[in-house]
CSV table of C-alpha atoms in Angstrom, one decimal:
chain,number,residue,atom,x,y,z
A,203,UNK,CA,-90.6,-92.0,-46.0
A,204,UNK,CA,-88.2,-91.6,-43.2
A,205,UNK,CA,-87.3,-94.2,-41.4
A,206,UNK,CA,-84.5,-95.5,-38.8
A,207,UNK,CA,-81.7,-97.6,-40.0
A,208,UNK,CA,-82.4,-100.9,-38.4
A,209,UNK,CA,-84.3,-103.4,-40.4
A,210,UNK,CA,-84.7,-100.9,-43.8
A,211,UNK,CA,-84.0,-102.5,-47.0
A,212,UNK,CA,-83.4,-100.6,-50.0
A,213,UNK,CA,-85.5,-102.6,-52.9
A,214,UNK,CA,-84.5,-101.9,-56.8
A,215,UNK,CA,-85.8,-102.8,-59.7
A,216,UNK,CA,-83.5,-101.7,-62.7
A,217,UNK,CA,-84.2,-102.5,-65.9
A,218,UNK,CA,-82.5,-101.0,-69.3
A,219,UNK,CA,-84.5,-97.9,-69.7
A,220,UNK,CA,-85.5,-97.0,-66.1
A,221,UNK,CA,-84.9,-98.4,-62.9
A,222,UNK,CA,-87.1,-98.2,-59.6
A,223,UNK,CA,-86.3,-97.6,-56.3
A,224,UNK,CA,-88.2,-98.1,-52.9
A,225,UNK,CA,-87.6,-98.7,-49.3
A,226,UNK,CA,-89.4,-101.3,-47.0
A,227,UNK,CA,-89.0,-101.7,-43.1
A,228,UNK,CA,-91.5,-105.0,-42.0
A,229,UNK,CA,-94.8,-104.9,-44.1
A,230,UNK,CA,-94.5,-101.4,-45.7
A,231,UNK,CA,-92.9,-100.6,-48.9
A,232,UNK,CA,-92.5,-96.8,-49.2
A,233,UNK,CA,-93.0,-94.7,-52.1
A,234,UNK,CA,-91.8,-95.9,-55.8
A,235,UNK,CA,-88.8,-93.7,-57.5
A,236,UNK,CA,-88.8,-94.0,-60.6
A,237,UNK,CA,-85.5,-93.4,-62.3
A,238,UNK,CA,-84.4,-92.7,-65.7
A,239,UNK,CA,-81.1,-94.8,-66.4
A,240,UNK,CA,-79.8,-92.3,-68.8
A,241,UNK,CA,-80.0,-89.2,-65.7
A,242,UNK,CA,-77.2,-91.3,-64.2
A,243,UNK,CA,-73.7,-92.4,-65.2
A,244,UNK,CA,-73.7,-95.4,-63.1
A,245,UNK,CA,-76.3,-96.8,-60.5
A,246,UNK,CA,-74.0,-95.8,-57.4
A,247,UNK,CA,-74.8,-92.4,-58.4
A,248,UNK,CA,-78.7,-93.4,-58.9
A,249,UNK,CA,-78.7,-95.3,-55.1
A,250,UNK,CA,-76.7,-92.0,-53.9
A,251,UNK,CA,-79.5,-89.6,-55.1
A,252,UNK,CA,-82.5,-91.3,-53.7
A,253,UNK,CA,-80.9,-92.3,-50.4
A,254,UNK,CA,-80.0,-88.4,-50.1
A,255,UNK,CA,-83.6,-87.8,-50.8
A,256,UNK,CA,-85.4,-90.7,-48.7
A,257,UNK,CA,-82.7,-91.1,-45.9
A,258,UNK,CA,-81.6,-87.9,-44.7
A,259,UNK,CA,-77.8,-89.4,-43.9
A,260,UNK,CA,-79.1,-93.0,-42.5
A,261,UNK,CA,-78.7,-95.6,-45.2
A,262,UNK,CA,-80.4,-98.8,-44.5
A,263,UNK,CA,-78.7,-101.8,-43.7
A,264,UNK,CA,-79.6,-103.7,-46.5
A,265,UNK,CA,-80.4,-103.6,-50.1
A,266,UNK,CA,-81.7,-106.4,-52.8
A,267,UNK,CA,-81.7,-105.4,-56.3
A,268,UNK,CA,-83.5,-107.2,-59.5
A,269,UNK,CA,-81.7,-106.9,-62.7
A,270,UNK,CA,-82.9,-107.6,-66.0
A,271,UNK,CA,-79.8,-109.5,-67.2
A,272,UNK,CA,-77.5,-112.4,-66.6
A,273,UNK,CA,-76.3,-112.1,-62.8
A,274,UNK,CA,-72.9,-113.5,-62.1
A,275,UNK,CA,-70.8,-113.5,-58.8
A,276,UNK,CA,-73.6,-111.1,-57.4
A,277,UNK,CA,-72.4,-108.8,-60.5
A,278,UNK,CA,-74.5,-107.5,-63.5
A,279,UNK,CA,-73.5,-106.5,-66.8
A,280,UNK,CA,-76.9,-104.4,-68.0
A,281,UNK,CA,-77.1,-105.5,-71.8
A,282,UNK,CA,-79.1,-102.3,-72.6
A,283,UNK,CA,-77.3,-99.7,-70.8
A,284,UNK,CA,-73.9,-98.9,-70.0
A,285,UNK,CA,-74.4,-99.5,-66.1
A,286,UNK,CA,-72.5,-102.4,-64.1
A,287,UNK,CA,-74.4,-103.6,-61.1
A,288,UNK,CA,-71.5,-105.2,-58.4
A,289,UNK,CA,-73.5,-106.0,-55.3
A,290,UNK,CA,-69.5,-106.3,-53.9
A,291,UNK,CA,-68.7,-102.6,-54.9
A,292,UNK,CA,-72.0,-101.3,-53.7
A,293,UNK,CA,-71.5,-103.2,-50.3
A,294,UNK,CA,-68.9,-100.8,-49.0
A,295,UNK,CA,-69.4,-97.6,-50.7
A,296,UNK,CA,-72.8,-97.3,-49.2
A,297,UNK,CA,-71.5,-99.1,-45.8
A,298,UNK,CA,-74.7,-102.2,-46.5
A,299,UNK,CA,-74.3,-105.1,-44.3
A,300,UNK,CA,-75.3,-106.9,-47.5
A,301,UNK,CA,-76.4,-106.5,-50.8
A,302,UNK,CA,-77.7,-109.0,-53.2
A,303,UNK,CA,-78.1,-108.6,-56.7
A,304,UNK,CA,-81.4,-111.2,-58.9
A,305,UNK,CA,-82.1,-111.9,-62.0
A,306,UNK,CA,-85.8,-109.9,-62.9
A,307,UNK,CA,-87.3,-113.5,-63.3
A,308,UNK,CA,-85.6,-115.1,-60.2
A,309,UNK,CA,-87.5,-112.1,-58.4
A,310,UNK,CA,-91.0,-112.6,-59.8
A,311,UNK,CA,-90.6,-116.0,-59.0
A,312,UNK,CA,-89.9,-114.9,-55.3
A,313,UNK,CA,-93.3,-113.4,-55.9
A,314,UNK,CA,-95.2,-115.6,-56.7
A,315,UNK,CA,-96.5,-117.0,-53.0
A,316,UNK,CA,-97.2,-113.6,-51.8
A,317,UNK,CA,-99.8,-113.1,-55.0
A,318,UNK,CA,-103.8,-112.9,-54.2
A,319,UNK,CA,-106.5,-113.7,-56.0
A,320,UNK,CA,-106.9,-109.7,-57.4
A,321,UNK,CA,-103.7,-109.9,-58.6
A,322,UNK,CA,-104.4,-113.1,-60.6
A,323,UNK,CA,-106.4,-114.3,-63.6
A,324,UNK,CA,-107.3,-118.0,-63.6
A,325,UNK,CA,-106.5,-119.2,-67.4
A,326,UNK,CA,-107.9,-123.4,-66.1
A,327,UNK,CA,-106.6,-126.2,-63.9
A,328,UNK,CA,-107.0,-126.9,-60.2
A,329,UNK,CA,-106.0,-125.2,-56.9
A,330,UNK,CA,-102.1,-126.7,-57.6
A,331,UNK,CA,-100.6,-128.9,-54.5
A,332,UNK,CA,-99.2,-126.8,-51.6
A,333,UNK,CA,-95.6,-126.8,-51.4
A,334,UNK,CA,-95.0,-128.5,-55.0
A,335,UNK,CA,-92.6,-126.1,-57.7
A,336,UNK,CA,-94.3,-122.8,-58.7
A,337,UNK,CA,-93.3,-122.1,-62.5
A,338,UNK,CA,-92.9,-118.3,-63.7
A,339,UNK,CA,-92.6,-118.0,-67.7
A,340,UNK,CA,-93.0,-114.6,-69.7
A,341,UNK,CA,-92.8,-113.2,-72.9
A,342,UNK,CA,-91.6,-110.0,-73.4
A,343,UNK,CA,-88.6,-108.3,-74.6
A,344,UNK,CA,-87.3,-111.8,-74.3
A,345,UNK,CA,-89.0,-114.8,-72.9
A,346,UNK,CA,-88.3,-115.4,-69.0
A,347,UNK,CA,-88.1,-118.6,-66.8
A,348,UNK,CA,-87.8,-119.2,-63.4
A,349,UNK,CA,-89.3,-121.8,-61.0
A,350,UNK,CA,-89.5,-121.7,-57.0
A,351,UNK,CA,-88.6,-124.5,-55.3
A,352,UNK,CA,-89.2,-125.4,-51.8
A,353,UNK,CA,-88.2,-128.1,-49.6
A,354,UNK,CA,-87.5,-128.5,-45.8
A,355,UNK,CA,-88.4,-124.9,-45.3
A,356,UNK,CA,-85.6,-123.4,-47.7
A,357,UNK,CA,-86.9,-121.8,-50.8
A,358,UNK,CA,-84.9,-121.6,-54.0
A,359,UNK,CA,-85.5,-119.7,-57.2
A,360,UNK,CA,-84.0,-121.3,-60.3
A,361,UNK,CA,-82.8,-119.3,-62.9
A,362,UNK,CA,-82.8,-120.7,-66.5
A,363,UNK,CA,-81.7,-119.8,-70.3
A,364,UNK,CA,-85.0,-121.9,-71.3
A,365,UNK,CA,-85.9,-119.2,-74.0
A,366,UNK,CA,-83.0,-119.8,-75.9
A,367,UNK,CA,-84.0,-123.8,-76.1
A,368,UNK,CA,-85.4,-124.5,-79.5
A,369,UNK,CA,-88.6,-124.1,-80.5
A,370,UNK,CA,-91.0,-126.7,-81.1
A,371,UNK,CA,-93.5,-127.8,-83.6
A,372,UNK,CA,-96.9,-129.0,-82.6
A,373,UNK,CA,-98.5,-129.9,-86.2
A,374,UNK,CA,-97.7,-129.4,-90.0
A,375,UNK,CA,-98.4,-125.8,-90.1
A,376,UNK,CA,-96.1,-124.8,-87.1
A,377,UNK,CA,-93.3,-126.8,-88.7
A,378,UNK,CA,-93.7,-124.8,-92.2
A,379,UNK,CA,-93.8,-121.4,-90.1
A,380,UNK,CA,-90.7,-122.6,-88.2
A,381,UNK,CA,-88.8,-123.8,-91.5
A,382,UNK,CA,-89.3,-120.6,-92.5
A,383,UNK,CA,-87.8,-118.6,-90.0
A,384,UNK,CA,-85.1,-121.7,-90.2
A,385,UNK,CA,-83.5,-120.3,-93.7
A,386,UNK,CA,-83.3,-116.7,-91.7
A,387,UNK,CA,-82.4,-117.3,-88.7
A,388,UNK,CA,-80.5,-120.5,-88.3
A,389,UNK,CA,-81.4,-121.7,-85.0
A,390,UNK,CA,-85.1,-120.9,-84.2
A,391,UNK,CA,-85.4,-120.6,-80.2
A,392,UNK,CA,-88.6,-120.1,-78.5
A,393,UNK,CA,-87.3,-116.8,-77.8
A,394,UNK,CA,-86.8,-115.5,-81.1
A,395,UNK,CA,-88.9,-117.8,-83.0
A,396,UNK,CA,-92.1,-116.6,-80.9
A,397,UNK,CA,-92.4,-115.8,-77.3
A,398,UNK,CA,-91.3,-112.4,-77.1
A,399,UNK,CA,-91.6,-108.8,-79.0
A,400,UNK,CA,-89.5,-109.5,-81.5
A,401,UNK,CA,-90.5,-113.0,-81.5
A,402,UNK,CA,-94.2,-112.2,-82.4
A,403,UNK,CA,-93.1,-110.0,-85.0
A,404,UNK,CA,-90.8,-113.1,-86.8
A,405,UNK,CA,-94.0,-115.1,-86.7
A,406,UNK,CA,-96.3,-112.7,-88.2
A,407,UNK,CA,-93.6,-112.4,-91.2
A,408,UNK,CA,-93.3,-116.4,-91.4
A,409,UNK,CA,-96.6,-116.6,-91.5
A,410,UNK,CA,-97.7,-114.1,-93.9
A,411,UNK,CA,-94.5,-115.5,-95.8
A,412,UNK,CA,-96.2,-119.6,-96.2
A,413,UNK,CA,-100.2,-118.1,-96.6
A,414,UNK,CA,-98.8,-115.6,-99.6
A,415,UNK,CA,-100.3,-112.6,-97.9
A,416,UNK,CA,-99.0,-109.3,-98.5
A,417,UNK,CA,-99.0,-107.0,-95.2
A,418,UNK,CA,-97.5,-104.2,-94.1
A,419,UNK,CA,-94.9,-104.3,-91.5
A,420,UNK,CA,-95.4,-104.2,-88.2
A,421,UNK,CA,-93.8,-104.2,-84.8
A,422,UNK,CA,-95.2,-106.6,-81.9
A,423,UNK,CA,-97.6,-103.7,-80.7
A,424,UNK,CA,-99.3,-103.3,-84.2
A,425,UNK,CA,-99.6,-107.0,-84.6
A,426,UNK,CA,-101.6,-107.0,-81.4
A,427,UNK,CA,-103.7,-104.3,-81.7
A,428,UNK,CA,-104.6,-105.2,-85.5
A,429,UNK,CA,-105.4,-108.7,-84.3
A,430,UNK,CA,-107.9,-107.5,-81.4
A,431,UNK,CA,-109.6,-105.1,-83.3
A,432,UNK,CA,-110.1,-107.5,-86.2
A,433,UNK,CA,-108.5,-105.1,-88.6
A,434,UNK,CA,-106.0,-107.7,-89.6
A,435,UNK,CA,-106.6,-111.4,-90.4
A,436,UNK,CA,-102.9,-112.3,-90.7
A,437,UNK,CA,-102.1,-110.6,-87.2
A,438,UNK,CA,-105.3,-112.3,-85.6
A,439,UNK,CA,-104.0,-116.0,-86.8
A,440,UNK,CA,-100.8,-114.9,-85.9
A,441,UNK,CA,-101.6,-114.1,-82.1
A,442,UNK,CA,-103.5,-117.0,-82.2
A,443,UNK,CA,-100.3,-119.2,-83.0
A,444,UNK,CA,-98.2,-117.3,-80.0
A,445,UNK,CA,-101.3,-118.3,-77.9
A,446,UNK,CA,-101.0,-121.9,-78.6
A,447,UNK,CA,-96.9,-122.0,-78.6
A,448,UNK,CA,-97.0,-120.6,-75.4
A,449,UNK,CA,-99.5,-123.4,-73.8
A,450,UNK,CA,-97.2,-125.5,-75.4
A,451,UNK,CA,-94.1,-124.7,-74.2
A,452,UNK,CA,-95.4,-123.2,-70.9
A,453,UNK,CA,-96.7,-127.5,-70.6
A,454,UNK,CA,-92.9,-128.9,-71.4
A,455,UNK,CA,-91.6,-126.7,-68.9
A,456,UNK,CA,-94.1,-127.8,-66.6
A,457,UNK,CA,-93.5,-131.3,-66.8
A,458,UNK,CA,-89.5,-130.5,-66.8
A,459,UNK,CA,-89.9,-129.2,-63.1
A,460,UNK,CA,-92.4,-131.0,-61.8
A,461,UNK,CA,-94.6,-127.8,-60.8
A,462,UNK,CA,-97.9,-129.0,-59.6
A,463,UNK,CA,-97.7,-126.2,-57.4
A,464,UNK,CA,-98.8,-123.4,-60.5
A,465,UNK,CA,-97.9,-122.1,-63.7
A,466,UNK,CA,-97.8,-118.5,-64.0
A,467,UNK,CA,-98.0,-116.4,-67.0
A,468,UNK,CA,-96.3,-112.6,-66.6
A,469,UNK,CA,-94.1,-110.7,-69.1
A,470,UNK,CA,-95.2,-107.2,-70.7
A,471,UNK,CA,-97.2,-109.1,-73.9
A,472,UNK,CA,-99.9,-111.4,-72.8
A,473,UNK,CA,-101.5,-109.5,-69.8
A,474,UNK,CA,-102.7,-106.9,-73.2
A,475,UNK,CA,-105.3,-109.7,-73.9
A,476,UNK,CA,-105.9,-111.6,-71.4
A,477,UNK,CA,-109.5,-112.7,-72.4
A,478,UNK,CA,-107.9,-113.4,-76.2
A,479,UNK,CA,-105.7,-115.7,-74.8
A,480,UNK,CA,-108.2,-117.3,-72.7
A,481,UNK,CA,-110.2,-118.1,-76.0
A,482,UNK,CA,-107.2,-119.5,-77.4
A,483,UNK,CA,-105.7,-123.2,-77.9
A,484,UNK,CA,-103.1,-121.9,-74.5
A,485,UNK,CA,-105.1,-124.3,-72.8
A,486,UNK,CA,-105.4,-127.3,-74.9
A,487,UNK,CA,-102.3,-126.9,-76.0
A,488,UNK,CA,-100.8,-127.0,-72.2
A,489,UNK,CA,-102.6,-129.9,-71.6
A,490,UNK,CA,-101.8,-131.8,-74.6
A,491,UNK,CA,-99.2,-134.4,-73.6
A,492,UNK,CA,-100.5,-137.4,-74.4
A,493,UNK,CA,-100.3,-140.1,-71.6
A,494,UNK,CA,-99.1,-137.0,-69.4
A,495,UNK,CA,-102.4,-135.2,-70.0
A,496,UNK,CA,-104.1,-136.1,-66.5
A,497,UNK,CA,-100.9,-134.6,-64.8
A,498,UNK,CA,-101.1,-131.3,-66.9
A,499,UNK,CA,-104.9,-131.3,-66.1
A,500,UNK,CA,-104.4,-130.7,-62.2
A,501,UNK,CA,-101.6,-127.7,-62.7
A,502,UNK,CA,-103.2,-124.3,-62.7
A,503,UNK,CA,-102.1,-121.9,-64.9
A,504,UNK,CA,-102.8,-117.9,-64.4
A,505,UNK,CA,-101.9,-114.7,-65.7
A,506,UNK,CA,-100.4,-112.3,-63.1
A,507,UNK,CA,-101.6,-109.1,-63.4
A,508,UNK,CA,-100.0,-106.8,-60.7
A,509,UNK,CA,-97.8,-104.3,-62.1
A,510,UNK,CA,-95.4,-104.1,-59.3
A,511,UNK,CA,-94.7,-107.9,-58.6
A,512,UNK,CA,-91.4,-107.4,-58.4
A,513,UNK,CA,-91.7,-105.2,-55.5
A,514,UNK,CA,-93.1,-108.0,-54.0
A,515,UNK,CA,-90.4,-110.9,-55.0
A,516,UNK,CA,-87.7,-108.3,-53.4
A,517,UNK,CA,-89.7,-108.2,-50.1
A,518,UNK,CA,-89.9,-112.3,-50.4
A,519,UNK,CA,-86.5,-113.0,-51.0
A,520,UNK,CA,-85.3,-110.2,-48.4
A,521,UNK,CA,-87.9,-112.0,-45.6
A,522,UNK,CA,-86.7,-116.0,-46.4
A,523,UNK,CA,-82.8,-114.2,-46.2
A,524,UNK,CA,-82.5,-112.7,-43.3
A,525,UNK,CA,-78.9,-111.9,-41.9
């Protein structure tokens, strides 16, 4: 894709392990590159390779860039690779007019507008009221929150730590699992203590640990797989717990920010079983807020299952901030 320099827009997504690269001028988005961080000392080099390749000596004007970290000052410190994202040192070496640098979660929220109906799976609730909050949560190699915000025509994606918020008990059972991972973890957030990979796997162990089942180890994916093929008892109980937590806590969120616009599930887990999850207690469990229950009962919830949402957020956010 060759394009002219005016109105371009370098888009990145950059995660720990690869990173993806694309270009976009109005409403088309150019082929993906897709990057492997460890090819590249630091992501200047990366940006300096595909431009060379895709630019032919005219940079674009502009470039936004999703992180999968903590982003302060416009500045990203990757926690799974040695690279440093500065939107202020990439601003001049490559001569942008501007550069910003998002969380991954603030850009899926940026997202979430743009989605259609093929790139959703309805999971109950009603249409959701135009304009209200629009509420991103996923579980995946951590558990992700961010919620879209609109008023007086400015948008605003909000960025939160809510996975590291503890993680709460619905009944008897859940408060025995969570005890459990209480005397090995200390703090039990919803992050660790379910809704993520890692997560999963603590609550298969806690569980397996109060039933007195002996199981083999196994790794979020195994759980998974053993619980939809019904090979495993233990990991189908255990899936259905996550199910359940996640309606939960994906229903305190939505009551926190007030987003009767949607509640949207993405992440790398849960679009794996999307019809297992349907069949779960997510619902109930959303809904399940006692005098609050009517309100819960209007939000829709949905799973997003585009792969390249992100994509999608950059474009968003690059659109509602223009120079």
């Amino acid at each position: 894709m060759t394009i002219g320099k005016t109105g371009q827009i370098l888009l990145a997504d950059i995660g720990g392990t690869n990173a993806r690269f694309a270009l976009s001028q109005g409403d088309q988005t150019g082929p993906i590159d897709y990057v492997k961080v460890a090819d590249f000392p630091t992501v200047r080099e990366a940006i300096a390779d595909v431009l060379a390749r895709r630019c032919h000596g005219l940079p674009p004007p502009r470039a936004v860039l999703a992180v999968a970290g903590p982003v302060t000052n416009n500045r990203c410190v990757m926690t799974n690779s040695p690279w440093v994202i500065d939107g202020n040192e990439l601003q001049p070496a490559f001569a942008f007019d501007s550069v910003h640098v998002l969380n991954d979660f603030e850009v899926v929220a940026w997202s979430l507008p743009a989605l259609q109906p093929a790139d959703l799976i309805p999971l109950g609730g009603q249409d959701g009221l135009p304009g209200e909050p629009l509420l991103v949560v996923g579980p995946g190699t951590g558990f992700g929150v961010s919620c879209l915000v609109e008023r007086h025509g400015a948008r605003l994606a909000v960025v939160t730590e809510a996975g590291h918020a503890t993680l709460p008990a619905e009944d008897e059972r859940e408060e025995r699992v969570i005890a459990c991972m209480r005397r090995r973890l200390g703090h039990v957030s919803i992050e660790r203590g379910a809704l993520s990979g890692s997560g999963l796997q603590s609550l298969y162990e806690a569980v397996a640990e109060i039933d007195g089942a002996q199981v083999p180890h196994r790794d979020a994916a195994a759980i998974t797989k053993a619980a939809l093929e019904g090979s495993c008892e233990l990991s189908r109980k255990t899936l259905e717990m996550f199910c359940a937590i996640l309606g939960s806590v994906a229903g305190n969120l939505a009551v926190t920010f007030g987003a009767r616009g949607g509640v949207y599930i993405a992440g790398g887990i849960v679009p794996r079983f999307p019809d297992f999850l349907a069949a779960s207690a997510f619902r109930a469990r959303f809904e399940a807020k006692g005098r609050f229950q009517d309100y819960l009962r209007n939000i829709p919830t949905r799973l997003v299952t585009k792969p390249d949402a992100s994509f999608l957020g950059l474009k968003m956010f690059a659109e509602h901030n223009q120079p």
